[in-house]
XYZ file of C-alpha atoms in Angstrom:
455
model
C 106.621 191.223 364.328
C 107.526 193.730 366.348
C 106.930 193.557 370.312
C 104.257 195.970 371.921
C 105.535 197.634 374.606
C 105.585 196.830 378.534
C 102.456 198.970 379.987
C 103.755 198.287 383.266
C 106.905 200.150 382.553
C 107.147 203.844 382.295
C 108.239 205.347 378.920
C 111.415 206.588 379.386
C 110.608 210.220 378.709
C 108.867 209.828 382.233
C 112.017 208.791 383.883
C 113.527 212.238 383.051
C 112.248 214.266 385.541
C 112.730 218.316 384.993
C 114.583 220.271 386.994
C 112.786 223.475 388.971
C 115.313 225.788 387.534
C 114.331 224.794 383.815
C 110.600 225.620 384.284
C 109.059 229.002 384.758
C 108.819 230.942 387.868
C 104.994 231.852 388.639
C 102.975 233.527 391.549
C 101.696 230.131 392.610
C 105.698 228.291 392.307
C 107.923 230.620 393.254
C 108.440 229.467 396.539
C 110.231 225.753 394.808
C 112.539 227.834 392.895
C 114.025 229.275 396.623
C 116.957 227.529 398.093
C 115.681 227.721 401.012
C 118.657 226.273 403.038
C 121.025 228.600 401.186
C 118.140 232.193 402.258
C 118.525 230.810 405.689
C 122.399 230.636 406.441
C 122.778 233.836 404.056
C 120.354 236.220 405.128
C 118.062 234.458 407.696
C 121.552 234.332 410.060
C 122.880 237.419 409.454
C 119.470 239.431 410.368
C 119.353 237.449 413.601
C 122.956 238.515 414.036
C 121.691 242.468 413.411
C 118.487 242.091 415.724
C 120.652 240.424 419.001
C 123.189 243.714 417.967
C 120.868 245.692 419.836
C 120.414 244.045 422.884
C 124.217 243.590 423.075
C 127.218 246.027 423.665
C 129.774 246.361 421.201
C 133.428 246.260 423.256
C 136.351 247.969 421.856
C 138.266 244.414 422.223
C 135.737 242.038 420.473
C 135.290 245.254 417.415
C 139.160 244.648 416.741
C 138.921 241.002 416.869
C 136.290 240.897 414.665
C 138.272 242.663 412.544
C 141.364 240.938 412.543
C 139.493 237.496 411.969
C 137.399 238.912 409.212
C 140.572 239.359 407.496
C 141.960 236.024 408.448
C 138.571 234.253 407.058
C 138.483 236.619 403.742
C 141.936 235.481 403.220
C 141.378 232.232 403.362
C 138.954 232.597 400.747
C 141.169 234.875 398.617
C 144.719 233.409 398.883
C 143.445 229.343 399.621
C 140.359 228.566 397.940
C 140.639 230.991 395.302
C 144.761 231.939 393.786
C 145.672 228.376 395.656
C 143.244 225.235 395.028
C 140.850 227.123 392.481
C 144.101 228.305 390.721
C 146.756 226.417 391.521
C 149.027 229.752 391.038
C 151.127 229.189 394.450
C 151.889 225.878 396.338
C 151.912 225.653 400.184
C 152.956 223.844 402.858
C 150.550 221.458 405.152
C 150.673 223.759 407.816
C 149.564 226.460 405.915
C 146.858 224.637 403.761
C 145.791 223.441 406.710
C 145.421 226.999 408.316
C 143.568 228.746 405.180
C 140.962 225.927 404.601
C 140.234 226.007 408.676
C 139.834 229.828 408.257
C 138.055 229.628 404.621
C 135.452 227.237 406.425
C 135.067 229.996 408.819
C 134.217 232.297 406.228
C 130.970 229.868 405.288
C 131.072 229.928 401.966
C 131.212 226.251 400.859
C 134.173 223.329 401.098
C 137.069 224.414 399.036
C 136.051 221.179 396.646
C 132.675 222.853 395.691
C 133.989 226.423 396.032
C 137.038 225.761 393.211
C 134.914 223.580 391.138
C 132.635 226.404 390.649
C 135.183 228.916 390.066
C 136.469 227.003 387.598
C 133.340 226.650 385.873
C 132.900 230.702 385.884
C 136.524 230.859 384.443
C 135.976 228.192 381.197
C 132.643 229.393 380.735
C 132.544 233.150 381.364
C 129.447 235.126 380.938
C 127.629 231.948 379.407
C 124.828 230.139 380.088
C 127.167 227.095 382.020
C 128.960 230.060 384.257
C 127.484 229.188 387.803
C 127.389 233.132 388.379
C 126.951 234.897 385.090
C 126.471 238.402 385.416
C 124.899 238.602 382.206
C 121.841 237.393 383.711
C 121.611 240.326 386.262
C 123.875 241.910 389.002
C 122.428 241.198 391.718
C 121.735 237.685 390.092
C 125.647 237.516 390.163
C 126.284 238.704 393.645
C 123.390 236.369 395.694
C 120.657 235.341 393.296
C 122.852 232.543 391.814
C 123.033 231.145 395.608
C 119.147 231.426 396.276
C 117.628 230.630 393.859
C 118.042 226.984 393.007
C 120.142 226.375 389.771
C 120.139 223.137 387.810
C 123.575 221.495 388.647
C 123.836 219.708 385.210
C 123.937 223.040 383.265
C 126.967 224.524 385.185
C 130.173 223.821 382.639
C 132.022 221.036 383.719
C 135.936 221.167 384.983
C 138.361 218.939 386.199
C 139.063 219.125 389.835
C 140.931 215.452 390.167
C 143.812 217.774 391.846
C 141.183 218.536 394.413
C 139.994 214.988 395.065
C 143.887 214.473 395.659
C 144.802 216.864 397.983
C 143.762 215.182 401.421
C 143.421 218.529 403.173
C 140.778 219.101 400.567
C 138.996 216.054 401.189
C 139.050 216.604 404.813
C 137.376 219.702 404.902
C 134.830 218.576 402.394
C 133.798 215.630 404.436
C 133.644 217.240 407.722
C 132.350 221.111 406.226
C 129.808 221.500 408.719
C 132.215 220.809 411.773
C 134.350 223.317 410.168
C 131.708 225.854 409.830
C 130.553 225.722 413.046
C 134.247 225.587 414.904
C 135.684 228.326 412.991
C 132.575 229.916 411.701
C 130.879 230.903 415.090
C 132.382 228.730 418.254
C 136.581 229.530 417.358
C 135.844 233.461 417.104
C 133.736 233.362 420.881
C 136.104 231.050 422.866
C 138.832 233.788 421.432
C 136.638 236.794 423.076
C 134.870 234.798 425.906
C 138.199 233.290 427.188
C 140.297 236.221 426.535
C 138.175 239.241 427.778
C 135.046 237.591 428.795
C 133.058 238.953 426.064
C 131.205 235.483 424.849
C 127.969 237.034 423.839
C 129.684 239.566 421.965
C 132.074 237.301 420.013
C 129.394 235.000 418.739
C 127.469 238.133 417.743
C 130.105 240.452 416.011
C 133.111 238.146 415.391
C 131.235 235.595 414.281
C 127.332 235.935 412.833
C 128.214 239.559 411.279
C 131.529 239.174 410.707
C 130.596 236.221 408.639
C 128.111 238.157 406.949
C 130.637 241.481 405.667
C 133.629 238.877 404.375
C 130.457 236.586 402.648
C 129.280 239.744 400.814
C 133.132 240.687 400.307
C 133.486 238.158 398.185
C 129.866 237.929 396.504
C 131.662 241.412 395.185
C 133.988 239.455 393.250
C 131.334 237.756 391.286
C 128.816 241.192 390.595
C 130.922 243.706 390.974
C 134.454 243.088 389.676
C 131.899 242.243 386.547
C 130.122 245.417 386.032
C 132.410 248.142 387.946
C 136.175 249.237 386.169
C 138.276 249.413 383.149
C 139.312 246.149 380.641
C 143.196 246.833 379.954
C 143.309 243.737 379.073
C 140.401 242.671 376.940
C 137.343 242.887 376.751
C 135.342 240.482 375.159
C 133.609 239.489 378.288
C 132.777 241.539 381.811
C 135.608 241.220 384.164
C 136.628 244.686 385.194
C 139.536 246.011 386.741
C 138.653 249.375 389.679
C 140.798 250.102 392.744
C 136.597 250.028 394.646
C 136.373 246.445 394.334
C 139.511 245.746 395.314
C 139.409 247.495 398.707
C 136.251 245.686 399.464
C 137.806 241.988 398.142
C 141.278 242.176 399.671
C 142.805 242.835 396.527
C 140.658 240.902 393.819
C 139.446 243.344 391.829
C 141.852 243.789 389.629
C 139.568 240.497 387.575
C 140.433 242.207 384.086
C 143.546 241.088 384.742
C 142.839 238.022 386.511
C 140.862 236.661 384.484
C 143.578 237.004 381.526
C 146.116 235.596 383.607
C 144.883 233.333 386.334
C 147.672 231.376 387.064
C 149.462 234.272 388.613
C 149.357 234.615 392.142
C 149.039 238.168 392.147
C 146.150 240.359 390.948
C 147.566 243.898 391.119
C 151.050 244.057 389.438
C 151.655 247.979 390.311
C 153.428 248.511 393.268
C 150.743 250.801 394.188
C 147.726 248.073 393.835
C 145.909 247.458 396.696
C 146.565 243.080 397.040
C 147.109 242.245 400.788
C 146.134 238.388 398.854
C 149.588 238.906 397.189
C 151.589 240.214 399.833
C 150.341 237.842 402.438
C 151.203 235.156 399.700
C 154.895 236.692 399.341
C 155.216 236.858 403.563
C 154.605 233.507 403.807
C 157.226 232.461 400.985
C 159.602 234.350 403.071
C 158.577 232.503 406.108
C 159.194 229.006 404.383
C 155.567 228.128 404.093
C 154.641 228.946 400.152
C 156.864 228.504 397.431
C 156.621 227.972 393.739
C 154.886 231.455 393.204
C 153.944 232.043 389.560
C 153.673 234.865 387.340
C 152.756 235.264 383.662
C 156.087 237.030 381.801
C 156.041 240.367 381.474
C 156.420 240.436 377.570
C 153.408 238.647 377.740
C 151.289 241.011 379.999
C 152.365 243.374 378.318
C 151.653 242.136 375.109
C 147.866 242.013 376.142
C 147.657 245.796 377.013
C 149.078 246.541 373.841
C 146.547 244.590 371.896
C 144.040 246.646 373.965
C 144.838 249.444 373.490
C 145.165 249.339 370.177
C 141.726 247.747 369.868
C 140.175 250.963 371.516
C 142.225 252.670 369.263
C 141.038 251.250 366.268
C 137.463 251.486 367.564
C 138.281 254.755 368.226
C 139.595 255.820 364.790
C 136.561 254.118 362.584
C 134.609 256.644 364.365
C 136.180 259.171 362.460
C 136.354 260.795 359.231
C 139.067 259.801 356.973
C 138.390 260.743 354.139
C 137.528 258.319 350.705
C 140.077 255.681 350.588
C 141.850 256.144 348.002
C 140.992 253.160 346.038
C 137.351 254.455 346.190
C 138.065 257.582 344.684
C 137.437 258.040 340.350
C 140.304 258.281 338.353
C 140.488 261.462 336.934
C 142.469 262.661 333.560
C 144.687 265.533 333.816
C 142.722 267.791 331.608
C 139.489 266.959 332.792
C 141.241 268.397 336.581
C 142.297 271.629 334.779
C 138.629 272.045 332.924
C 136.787 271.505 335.930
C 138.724 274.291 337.648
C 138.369 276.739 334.723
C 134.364 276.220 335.142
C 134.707 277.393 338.789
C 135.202 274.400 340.906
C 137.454 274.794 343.649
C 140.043 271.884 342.709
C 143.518 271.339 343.807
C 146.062 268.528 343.331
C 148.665 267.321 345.629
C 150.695 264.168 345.400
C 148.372 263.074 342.765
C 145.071 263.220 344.515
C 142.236 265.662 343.791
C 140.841 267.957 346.201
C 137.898 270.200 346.660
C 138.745 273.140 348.291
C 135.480 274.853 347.025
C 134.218 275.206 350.496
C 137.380 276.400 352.431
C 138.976 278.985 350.742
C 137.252 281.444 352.335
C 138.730 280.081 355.686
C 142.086 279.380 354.468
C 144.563 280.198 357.428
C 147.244 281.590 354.822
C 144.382 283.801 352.983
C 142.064 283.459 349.817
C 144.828 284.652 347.487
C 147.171 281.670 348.416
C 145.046 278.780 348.268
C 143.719 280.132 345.160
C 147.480 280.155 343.050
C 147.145 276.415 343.289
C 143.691 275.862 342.043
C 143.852 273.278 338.806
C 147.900 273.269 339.053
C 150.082 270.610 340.798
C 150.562 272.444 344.757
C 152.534 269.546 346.147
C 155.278 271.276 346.095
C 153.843 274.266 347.289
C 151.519 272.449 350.279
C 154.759 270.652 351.796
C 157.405 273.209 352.114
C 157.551 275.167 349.144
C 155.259 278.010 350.106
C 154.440 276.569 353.361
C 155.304 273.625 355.633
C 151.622 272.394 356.200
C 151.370 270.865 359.801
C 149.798 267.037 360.436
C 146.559 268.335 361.041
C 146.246 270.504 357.639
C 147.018 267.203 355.893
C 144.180 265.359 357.813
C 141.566 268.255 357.194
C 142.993 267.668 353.438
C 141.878 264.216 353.325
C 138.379 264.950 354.233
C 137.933 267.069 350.970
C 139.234 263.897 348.164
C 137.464 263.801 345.490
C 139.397 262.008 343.246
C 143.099 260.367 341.582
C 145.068 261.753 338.756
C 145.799 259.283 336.342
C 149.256 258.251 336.837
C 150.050 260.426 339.612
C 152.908 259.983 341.904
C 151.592 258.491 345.235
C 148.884 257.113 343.153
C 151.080 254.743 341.425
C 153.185 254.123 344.870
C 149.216 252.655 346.180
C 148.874 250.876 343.471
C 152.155 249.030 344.049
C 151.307 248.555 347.894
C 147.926 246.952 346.983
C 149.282 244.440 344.708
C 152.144 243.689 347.570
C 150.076 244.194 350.362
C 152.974 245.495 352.392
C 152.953 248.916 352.494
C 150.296 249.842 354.228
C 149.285 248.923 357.618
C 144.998 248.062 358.363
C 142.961 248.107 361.305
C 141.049 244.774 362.566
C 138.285 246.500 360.296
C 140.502 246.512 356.806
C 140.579 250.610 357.143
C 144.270 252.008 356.335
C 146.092 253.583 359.143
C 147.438 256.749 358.842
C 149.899 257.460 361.440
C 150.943 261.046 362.175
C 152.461 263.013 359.301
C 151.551 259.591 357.193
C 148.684 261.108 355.296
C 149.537 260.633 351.157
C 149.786 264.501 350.772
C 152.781 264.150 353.120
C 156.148 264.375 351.686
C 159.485 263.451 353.343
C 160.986 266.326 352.224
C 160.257 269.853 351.173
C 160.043 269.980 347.268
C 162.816 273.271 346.228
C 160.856 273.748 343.613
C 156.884 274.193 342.054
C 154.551 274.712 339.185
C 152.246 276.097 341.520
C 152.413 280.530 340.067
């Protein structure tokens, strides 16, 4: 017999509790689907910041410190949590990864442990439902939403960050974040303008609430914008965008079209003419002994990529176009039954083998009616590649629009026939439609024919 349950135990559906973020948000709930924690430090903080702005002076002294440290902060960010623990594209000395996760912790924008396991997540799980900060589900979901608004943890793709549990500087920070946040974050950037100019108020105000705020929504950029804002030389089968915009606002990453295809290099611009202060910071402090082991994806490889693109938008490009019937859609068409049909009026002309109806253009014929006309129901190859006239690339396109059919054993006919048993000589798009490549088009002959049946 089997047992009855235990009424004084709970069923173990009831032990599962659901998560906020997996039920729907209503007038009456909204409020439990706020990180409230996360609205405070974002934009309860930097609102105070703007409201004590007005009650205190901005000196010329604490406006260029706040800009220098806003740069030190967003670089830790860029060039330590992100290209060197998220990424692993450069190694560093201590001294140095001791420097960027002090002034990444200033930046207030997580440990570098949380930080890089996210980013990781976004990377393996782009524009899906286990990306942390998908921009498919909104931009401005991308840029803060994603922060406050509680998300269910167990949904975000999983990574492995055992590197990170390894590196003792990483650890460090992680255990004693809030320390961090508050030294660096607020009481490092007044002691630097209260001790050196006397300007305390005004360093806690500007250097550190707002600046905090502008290098915070810096790199909230990376996540919205660098999504929704550029060009994809690279690919694009999911958002990341590449735009000179975002990359001015990021310190140099928003070049993510590229990044995102290559992020184990430790640059994100590869022009000389990219704006990446990340990279050349990185390649300063290789030259000053404290990074080495720099990597970048080869060349042939990178370039590889932008090939592949571009010939992707070309291909999407050309089956927007009109090619004319492929030629194995075409009817096959007996030599008399060509001749006949032009005898009863129909505008018909063969070259290399395929039929076309000229019906329509004669009357706009560049070389006049009388010309086109002497080849109507005779064989004008000759006379269409060189033998009357050397017919440019784009009167052999225009030709192909007008097919209506193949001569029974005509030349290039029986050269396509070959091909599509070998399935060599022609080359296909990613959509099976033949390329023709300039002066490629069947009516094209190598050479100029001396002679033609064609008066």
């Amino acid at each position: 017999m089997s047992s009855k349950p235990d009424a004084s135990r709970p069923r173990a559906a009831d032990t599962k509790k659901v998560h906020i973020a997996d039920t729907q948000m209503t007038r009456h709930n909204w409020y439990k689907h706020v990180n409230w924690l996360n609205v405070a430090f974002i934009i309860g903080v930097p609102i105070s910041g703007c409201i004590q702005a007005f009650w205190v002076p901005l000196q010329l002294k604490t406006a260029i410190w706040a800009v220098i440290y806003y740069f030190f902060t967003g670089l830790g960010i860029t060039a330590g949590y992100h290209r060197l623990w998220a990424h692993c594209s450069y190694s560093a000395t201590l001294p140095m990864r001791i420097w960027l996760a002090l002034v990444g912790g200033g930046a207030v924008e997580g440990s570098i442990r949380w930080w890089a396991r996210d980013h990781r997540a976004h990377h393996r799980y782009t524009d899906t439902d286990k990306d942390p900060y998908s921009v498919r589900k909104g931009l401005l979901y991308s840029h803060l939403g994603w922060m406050v608004m509680k998300q269910n943890p167990k949904r975000i793709g999983r990574t492995d960050i055992t590197d990170l549990n390894e590196d003792p500087v990483v650890v460090w920070q992680h255990r004693n974040y809030i320390k961090v946040v508050l030294g660096m974050g607020l009481i490092f950037p007044m002691l630097v303008a209260g001790l050196g100019w006397g300007d305390w108020y005004g360093g806690f105000v500007y250097a550190g609430i707002l600046r905090i705020f502008f290098v915070q929504q810096a790199t909230f950029c990376v996540n919205s914008l660098a999504h929704w804002l550029g060009d994809q030389p690279f690919d694009d089968r999911n958002s990341p965008r590449d735009h000179i915009i975002t990359a001015l606002v990021t310190l140099g990453e928003g070049y993510h079209n590229f990044h995102h295809e290559f992020p184990s290099d430790y640059r994100n611009a590869i022009e000389w003419h990219q704006y990446d202060p990340t990279k050349w910071t990185i390649w300063t402090c290789k030259q000053l002994g404290l990074a080495y082991d720099l990597k970048q994806f080869r060349s042939n490889e990178i370039e590889k990529g932008r090939v592949q693109q571009l010939q992707k938008k070309i291909d999407q490009k050309r089956a927007k176009l009109d090619w004319g019937t492929p030629l194995d859609q075409l009817p096959v068409m007996e030599w008399d039954d060509y001749v006949e049909q032009t005898k009863n009026g129909r505008g018909l002309i063969s070259i290399a083998g395929v039929v076309h109806d000229v019906t329509d253009f004669i009357k706009d014929h560049p070389g006049g009616k009388a010309m086109i006309k002497s080849g109507l129901g005779k064989d004008a190859t000759a006379m269409f590649n060189g033998g009357v006239y050397y017919h440019s690339n784009g009167a052999h396109n225009l030709l192909s629009t007008m097919r209506v059919g193949v001569i029974r054993g005509g030349g290039e006919v029986e050269i396509w026939k070959r091909a599509q048993k070998e399935n060599s000589e022609y080359v296909r798009d990613e959509t099976g439609q033949r390329i023709i490549r300039a002066g490629q088009q069947v009516t094209k002959m190598p050479e100029p024919i001396p002679t033609a049946d064609a008066a």
